[in-house]
XYZ file of C-alpha atoms in Angstrom:
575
model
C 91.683 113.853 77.373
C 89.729 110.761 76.410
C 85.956 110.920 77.952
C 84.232 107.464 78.062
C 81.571 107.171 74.900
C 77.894 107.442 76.081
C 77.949 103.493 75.707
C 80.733 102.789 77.852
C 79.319 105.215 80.658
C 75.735 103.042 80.107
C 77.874 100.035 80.528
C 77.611 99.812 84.129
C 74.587 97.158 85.611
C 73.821 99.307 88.388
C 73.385 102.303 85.858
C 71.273 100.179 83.511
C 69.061 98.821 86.040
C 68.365 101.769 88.010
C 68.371 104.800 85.675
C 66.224 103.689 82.585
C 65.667 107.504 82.385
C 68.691 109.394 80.759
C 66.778 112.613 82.371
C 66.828 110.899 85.990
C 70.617 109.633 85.770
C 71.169 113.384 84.850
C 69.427 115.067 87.915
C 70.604 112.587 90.374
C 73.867 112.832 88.839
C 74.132 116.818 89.955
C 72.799 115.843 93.071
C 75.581 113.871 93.729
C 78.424 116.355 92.493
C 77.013 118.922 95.309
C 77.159 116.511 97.696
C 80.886 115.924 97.059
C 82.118 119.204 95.711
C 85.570 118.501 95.360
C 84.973 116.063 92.090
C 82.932 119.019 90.139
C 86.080 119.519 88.094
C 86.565 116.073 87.208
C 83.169 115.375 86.509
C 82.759 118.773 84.005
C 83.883 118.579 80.725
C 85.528 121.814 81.549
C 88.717 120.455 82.484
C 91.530 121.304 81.632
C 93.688 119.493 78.973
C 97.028 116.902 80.363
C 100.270 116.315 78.974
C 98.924 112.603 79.308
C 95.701 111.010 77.927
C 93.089 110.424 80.638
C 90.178 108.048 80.300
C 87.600 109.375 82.731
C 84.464 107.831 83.848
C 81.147 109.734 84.517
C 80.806 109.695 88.412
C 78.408 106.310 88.822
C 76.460 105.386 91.984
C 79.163 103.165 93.657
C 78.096 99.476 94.912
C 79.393 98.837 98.228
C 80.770 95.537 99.244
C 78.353 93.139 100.374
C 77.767 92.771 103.744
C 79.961 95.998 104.295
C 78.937 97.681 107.327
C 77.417 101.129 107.978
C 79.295 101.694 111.344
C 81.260 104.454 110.784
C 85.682 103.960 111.502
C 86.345 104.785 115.658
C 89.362 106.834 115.837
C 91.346 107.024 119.294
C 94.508 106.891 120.352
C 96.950 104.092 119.613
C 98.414 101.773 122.115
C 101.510 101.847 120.911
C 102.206 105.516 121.281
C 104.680 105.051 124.191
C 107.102 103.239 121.036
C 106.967 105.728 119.139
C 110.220 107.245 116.985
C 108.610 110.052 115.688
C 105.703 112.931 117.393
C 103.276 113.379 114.172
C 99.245 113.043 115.391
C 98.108 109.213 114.561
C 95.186 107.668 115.415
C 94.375 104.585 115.546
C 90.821 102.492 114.721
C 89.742 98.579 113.545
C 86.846 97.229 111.356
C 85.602 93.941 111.242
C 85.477 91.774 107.955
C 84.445 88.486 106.649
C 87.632 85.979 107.566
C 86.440 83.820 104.357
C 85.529 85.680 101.329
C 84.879 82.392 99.345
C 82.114 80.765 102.054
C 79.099 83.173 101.539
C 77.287 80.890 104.138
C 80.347 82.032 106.582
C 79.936 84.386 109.555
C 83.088 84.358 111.405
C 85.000 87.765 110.973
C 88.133 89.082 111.935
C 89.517 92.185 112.611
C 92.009 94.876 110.476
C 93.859 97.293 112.899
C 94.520 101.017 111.093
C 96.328 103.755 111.973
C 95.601 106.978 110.050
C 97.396 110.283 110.118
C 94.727 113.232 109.949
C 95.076 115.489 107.186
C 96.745 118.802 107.732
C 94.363 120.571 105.644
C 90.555 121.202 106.549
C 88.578 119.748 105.522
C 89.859 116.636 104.626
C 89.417 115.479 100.899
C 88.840 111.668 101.630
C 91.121 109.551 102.430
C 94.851 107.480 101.213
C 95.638 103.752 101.936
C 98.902 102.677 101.718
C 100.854 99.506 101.712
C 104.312 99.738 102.354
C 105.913 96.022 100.887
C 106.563 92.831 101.817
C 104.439 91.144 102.095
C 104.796 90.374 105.568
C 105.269 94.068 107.208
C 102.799 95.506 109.107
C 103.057 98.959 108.372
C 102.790 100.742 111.135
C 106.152 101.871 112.133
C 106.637 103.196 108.078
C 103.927 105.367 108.791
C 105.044 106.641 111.921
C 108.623 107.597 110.496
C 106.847 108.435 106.759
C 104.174 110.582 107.342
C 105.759 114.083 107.128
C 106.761 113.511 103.616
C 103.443 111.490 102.826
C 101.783 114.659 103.626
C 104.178 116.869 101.122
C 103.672 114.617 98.516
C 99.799 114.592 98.608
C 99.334 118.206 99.447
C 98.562 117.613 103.056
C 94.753 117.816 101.588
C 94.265 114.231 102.905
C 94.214 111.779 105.584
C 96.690 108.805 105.330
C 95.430 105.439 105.860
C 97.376 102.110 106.739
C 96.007 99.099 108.197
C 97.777 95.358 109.102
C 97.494 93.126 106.494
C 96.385 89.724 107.070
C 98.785 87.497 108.509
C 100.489 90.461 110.352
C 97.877 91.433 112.886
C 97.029 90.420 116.364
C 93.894 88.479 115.381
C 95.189 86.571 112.462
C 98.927 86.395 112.634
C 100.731 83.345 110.729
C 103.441 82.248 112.655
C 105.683 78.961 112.243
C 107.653 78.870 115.413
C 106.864 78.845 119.362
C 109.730 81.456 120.467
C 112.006 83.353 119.191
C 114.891 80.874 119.978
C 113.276 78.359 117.586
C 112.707 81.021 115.002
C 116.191 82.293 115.125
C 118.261 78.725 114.435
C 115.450 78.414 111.527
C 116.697 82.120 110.609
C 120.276 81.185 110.654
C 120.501 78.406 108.797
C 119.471 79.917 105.484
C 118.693 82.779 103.703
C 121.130 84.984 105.261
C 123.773 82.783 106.861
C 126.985 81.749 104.792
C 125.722 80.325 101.651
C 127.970 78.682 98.464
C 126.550 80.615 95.747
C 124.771 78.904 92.866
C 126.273 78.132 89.751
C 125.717 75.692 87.192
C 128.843 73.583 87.977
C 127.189 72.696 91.729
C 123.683 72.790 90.648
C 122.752 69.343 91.190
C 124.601 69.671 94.686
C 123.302 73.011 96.085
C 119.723 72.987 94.511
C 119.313 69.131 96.652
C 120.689 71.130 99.682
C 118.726 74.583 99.324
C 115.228 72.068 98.515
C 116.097 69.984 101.977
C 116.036 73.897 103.782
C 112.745 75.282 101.776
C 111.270 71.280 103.116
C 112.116 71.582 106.853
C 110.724 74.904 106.954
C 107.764 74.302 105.053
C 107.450 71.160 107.427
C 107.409 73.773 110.755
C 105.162 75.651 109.322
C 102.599 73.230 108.896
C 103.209 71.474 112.117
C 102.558 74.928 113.953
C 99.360 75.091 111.832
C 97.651 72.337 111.229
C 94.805 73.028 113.533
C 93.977 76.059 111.942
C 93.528 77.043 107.977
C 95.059 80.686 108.558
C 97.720 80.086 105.612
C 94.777 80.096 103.374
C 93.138 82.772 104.664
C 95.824 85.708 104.012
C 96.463 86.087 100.591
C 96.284 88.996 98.306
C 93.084 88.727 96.890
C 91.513 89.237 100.454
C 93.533 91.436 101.282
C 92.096 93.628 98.103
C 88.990 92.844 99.166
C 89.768 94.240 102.653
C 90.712 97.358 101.332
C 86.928 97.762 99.583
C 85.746 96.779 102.962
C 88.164 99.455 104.566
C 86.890 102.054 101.780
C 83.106 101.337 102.758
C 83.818 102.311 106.671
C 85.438 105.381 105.697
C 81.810 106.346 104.838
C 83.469 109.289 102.276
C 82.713 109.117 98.343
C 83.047 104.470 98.121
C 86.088 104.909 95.840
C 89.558 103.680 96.168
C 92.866 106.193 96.932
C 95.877 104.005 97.120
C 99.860 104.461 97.164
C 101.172 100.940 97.189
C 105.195 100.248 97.368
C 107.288 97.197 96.508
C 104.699 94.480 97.246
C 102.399 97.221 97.564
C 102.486 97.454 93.711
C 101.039 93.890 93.710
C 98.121 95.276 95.887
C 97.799 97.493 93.847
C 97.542 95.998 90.214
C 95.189 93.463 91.609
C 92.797 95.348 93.540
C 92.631 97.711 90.311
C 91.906 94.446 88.530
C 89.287 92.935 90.623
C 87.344 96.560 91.241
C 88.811 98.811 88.085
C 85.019 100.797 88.613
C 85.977 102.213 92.383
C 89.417 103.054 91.457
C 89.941 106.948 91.923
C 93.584 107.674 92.321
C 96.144 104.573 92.536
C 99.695 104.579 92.543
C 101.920 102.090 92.192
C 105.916 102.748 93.411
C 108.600 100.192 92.659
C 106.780 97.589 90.691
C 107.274 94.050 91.254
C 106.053 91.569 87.753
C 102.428 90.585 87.980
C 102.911 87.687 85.966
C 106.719 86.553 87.783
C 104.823 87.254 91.314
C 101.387 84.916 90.741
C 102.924 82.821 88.407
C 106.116 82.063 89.745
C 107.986 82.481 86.694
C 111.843 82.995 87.736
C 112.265 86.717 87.692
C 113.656 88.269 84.515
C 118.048 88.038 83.983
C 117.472 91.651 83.902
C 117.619 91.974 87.364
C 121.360 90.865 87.547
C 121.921 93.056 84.881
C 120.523 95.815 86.884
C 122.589 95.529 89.695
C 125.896 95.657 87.680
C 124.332 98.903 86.033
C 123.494 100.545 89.026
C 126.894 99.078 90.543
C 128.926 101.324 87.383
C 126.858 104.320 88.414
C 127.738 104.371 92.109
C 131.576 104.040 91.242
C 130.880 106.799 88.301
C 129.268 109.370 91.459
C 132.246 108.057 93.801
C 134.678 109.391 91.109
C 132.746 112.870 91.368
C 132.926 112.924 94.909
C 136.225 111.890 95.446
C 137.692 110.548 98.861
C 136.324 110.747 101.806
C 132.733 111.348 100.391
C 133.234 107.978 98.898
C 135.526 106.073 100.870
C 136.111 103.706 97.129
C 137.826 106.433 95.494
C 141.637 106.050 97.101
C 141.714 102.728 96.047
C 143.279 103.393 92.912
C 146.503 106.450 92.709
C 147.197 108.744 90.002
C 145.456 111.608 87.894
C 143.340 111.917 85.553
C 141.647 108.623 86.874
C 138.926 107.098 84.302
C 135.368 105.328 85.692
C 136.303 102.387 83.680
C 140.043 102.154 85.511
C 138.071 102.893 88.842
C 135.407 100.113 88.456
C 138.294 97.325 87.152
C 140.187 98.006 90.229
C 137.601 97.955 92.701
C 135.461 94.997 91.238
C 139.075 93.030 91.393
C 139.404 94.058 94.496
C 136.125 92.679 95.492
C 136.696 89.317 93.322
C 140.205 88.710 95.078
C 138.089 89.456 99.087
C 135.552 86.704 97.822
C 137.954 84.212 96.808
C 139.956 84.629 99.842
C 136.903 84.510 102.102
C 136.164 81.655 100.711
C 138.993 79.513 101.444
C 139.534 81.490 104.771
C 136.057 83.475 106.357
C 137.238 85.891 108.490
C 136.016 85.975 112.705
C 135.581 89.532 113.533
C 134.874 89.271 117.367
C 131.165 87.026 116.974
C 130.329 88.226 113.323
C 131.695 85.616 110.786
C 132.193 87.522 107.136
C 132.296 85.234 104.897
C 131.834 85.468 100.469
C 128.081 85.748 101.083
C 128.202 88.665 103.414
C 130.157 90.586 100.922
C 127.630 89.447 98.112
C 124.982 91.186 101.087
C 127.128 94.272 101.674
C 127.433 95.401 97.547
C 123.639 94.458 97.288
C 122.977 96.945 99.815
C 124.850 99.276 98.619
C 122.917 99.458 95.108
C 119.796 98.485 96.674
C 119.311 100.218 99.874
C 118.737 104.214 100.266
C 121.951 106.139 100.244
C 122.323 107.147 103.817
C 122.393 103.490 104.885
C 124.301 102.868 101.749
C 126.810 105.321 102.527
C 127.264 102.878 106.049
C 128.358 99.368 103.667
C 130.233 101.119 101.848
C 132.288 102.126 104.970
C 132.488 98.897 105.794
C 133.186 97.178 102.013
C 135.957 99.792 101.716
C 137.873 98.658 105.183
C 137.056 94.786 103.821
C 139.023 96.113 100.550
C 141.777 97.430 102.281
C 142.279 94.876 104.669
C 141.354 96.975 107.221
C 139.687 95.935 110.850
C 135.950 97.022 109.460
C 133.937 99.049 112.061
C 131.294 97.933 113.782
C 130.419 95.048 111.446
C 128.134 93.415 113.958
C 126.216 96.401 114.228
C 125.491 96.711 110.761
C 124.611 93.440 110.000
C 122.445 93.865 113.251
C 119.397 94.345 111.284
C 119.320 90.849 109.954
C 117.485 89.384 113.411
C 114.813 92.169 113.348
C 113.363 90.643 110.597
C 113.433 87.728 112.596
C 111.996 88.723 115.740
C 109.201 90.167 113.209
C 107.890 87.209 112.017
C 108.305 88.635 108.551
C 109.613 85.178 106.895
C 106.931 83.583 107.901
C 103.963 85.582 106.826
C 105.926 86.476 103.485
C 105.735 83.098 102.491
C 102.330 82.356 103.739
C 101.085 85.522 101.859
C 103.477 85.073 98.929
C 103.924 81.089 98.380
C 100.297 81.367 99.135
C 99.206 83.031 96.139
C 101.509 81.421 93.588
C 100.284 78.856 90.899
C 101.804 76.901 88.297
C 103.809 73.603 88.269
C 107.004 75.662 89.327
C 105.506 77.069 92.269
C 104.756 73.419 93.189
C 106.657 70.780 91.633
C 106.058 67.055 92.432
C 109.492 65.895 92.719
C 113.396 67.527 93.421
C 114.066 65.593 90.030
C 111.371 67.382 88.542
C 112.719 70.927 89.646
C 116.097 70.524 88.507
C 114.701 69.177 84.630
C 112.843 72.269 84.354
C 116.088 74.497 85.687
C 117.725 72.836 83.222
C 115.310 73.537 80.366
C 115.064 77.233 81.185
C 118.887 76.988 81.264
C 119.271 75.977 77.670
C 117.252 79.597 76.363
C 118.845 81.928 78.948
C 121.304 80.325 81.316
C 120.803 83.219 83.993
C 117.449 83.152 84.321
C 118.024 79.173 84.385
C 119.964 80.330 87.749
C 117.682 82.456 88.998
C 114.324 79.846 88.626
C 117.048 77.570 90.634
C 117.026 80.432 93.169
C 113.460 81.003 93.523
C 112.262 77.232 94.544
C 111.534 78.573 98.515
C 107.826 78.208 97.754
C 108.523 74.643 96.362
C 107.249 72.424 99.622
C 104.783 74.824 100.724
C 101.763 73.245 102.499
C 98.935 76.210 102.174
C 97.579 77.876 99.254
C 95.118 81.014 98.925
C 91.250 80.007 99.104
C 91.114 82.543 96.140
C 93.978 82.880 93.451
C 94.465 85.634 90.902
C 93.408 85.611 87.813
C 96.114 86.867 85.801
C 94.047 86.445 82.769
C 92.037 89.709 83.824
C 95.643 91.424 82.492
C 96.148 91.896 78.820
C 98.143 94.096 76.817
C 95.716 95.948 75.186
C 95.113 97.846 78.312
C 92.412 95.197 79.429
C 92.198 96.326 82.841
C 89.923 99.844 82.912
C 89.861 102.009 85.949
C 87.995 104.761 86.738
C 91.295 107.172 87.182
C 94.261 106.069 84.968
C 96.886 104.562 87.457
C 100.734 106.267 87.934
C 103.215 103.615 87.775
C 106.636 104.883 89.660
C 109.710 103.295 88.873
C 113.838 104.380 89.696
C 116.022 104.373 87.076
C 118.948 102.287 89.270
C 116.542 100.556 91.209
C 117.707 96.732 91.558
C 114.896 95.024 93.586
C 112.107 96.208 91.674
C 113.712 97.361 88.203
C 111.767 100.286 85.889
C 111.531 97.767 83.274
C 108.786 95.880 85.316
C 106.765 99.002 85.686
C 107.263 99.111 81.844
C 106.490 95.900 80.986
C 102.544 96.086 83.199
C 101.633 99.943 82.032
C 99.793 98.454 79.063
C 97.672 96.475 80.757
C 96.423 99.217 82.832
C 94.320 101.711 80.419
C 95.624 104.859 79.937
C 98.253 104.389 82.207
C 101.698 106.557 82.559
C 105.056 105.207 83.735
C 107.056 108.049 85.673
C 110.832 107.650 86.096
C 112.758 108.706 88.734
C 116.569 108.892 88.421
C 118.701 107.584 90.934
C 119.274 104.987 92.929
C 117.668 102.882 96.096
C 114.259 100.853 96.012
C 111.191 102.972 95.375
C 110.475 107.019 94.739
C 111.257 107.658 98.782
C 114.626 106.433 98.810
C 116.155 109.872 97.580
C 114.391 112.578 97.881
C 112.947 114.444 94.644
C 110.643 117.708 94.441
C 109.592 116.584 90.697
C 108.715 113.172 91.627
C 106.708 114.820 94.864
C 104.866 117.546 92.674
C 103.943 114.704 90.292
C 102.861 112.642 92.407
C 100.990 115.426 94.860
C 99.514 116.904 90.996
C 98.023 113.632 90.223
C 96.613 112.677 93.903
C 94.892 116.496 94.193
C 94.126 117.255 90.590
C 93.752 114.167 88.672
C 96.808 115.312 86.523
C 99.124 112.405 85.191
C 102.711 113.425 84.078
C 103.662 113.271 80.540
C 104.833 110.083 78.924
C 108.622 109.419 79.170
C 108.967 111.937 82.266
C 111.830 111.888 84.090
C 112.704 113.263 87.305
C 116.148 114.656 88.799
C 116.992 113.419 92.563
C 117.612 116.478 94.852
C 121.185 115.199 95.712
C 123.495 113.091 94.470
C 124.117 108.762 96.118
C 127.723 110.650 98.134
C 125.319 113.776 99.483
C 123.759 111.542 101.973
């Protein structure tokens, strides 16, 4: 364990200003460890060695927010309880905050909704916020249906904390269209409707086309919302700051407990940035790229290559499990069948059902499958958890066989739920928002296909995949504050408090483990845990090494050795 020097722990202004006398600092110091018991271990240097190194700062007086207020956090009941899936205790509360961070001379506020779930052990030890992705989801419902096992993996010892984001709440919502009617033909037309797939012999055709869809919706957005500046006022530096604001009300110790997924991660990394001194505990669970999300840098080829990875691995478990586990595995007769012979055959299979659909899509009652929706189905399938994997698979495998799928409709049911969310549009609000750079933004269609072309010539994938990521490219708003990514450098610039746990799968193909690699060292002292398997983020298979980590670190301070990795419970065909 690493303990800061004596002039690192004088380093801090509020230290420096207000305790001139060492002997002073000292006796208020023990003042303050009575008053909150539970970090007397931490703050001793009695404590016992980790398998990691630590850098730990002396407990300082914490600086709340300006402005933050002293009214304590109303809990009650929640109006929505009459919706609810699932019977845990939730409460529900609101603060108010400044709606501009960047006009001091500003008044106007507006308010964060928060549900918490009340720790099952008494007395509480402070409290956990949590962001569950996106951006764009509320959060609610994830804690209603996650806060069992949010419990078991942080000992129970604490109460869980989520609150609506900006752009996702009643009193600031971003929103593009009228009704759902208009939202839904928007919806249709791209992203998930039948799309050619991108490849350098149609670029100049389908780039034109996909810029024209990424214009007219940028164009509705900004009609809807050109009375008000919300798009500016929902982006992911505020929303940090929000959280400090959040941290104040909770009226416990003024430092920072956070479990961020997907997006989350994002959160994360920049509120640890922007406030590394009131970081406690922070974890960060299927890391997205600091630098690809602000920057808009075309994510890494890697990705792809992740996909077809985690793609050999399913068919390698389906081989274990044999038919019917894995409905796959009587494509191919014969004994003694090899993974290899068992991958060629399917992934033909699946080549020779894309080719066909796309000279003839197939009509299946209202549901129109065409070569994108099996593209969708295999994604799912390596990117989704395994139960609801275990459902496209069903459905891929009666596609393979030429077999009447069931219930195809219904599964691709889920697509309009996004929809009737609103999700699109504060993603991109939130997202697009925060972006910088001459990609994010570039003057001219001409312009975007020159530099496609120029990342082409280094890497043609990733030339593809900056062709891919121009949905930002017309967007009218951007964030009244931006991210500086220059606060991130490898030498472990950024300092917390608590060293931050960076989770990442091992077969995880929206957010792969390399990311959480590649941003450790910028976080000091940081560890990067592993968990095998497959899905996106730690909760997608269950795993009683990744939960006792992860519960270790939150209760005891106690990061996991460098290089662990953790076993899944059950295997992708035991769901």
């Amino acid at each position: 364990m690493t303990l800061m020097s004596s002039q690192d722990r004088w380093a801090f202004p509020d230290l420096g200003l207000l305790f001139g006398d060492p002997n002073l600092y000292f006796l208020l110091f023990r003042i303050r460890v009575m008053l909150f018991s539970r970090y007397s271990v931490l703050c001793s240097l009695l404590v016992s060695s980790t398998p990691a190194p630590l850098v730990l700062a002396t407990p300082t007086f914490i600086h709340r927010e300006a402005g933050s207020t002293d009214t304590p956090i109303e809990w009650g009941p929640c109006d929505f309880e009459a919706k609810r899936k699932h019977v845990y205790p939730l409460q529900c509360g609101n603060i108010s905050v400044p709606l501009d961070y960047s006009d001091s001379e500003s008044k106007e506020t507006h308010t964060l909704e928060l549900v918490r779930s009340p720790a099952l052990n008494s007395p509480s030890q402070g409290s956990i916020l949590f962001n569950f992705g996106g951006p764009g989801d509320d959060g609610f419902e994830n804690m209603d249906i996650s806060a069992e096992s949010l419990h078991r993996s942080t000992g129970g010892n604490f109460d869980l904390v989520v609150f609506k984001p900006r752009g996702t709440g009643k009193t600031l919502e971003f929103s593009c269209f009228d009704t759902i009617g208009e939202r839904f033909v928007d919806f249709s037309k791209s992203e998930f409707g039948p799309q050619t797939a991108l490849t350098w012999d149609n670029l100049e055709t389908e780039i034109p086309r996909r810029w024209a869809e990424t214009h007219a919706f940028a164009n509705a957005c900004r009609n809807k919302n050109k009375d008000n500046n919300i798009g500016e006022l929902v982006g992911t530096t505020f929303v940090a700051r929000d959280m400090m604001r959040i941290v104040d009300s909770l009226q416990e110790d003024g430092l920072l407990r956070f479990w961020g997924f997907s997006y989350g991660s994002i959160l994360g990394m920049t509120v640890a940035a922007m406030f590394p001194e009131r970081i406690d505990r922070l974890v960060v669970d299927g890391i997205v790229g600091a630098f690809d999300y602000y920057n808009n840098l075309p994510m890494e080829p890697i990705k792809k290559v992740t996909i077809e990875r985690a793609w050999d691995a399913i068919l390698a478990e389906c081989l274990l499990a044999g038919y019917p586990k894995c409905p796959l595995a009587n494509l191919i007769e014969g004994q003694n069948i090899t993974c290899p012979a068992l991958s060629e055959t399917v992934n033909k299979r699946i080549e020779s059902l894309k080719e066909s659909l796309r000279r003839y899509p197939m009509v299946i009652n209202t549901t129109i499958i065409s070569e994108h929706t099996v593209g969708k189905i295999v994604e799912d399938i390596v990117g989704d958890e395994p139960e609801r994997a275990g459902i496209a698979l069903e459905r891929l495998s009666a596609l393979l066989k030429k077999e009447q799928p069931k219930d195809i409709a219904g599964y691709l049911d889920w697509i309009p739920e996004w929809n009737d969310r609103k999700s699109k549009e504060a993603r991109h609000a939130i997202l697009c928002g925060d972006r910088s750079g001459t990609f994010a933004r570039p003057d001219s269609l001409e312009d975007l296909i020159a530099e496609v072309k120029i990342i082409g010539k280094s890497d043609s994938r990733r030339g593809l995949q900056a062709a891919e990521d121009i949905w930002c490219s017309k967007w009218p708003f951007e964030s009244k504050e931006k991210f500086d990514t220059g606060l991130l450098r490898v030498d472990g610039g950024v300092r917390t408090r608590h060293p931050i746990l960076f989770i990442g799968n091992t077969h995880d193909t929206n957010t792969p483990i390399d990311d959480a690699r590649s941003m450790s060292p910028y976080f000091a002292g940081s560890v990067v845990l592993e968990r095998e398997g497959f899905g996106h983020c730690s909760n997608s298979q269950e795993s009683k090494c990744t939960e006792e980590a992860v519960r270790r670190y939150f209760v005891d301070g106690v990061l996991p050795e460098h290089g662990t990795v953790c076993p899944t419970d059950k295997s992708f065909f035991d769901y």
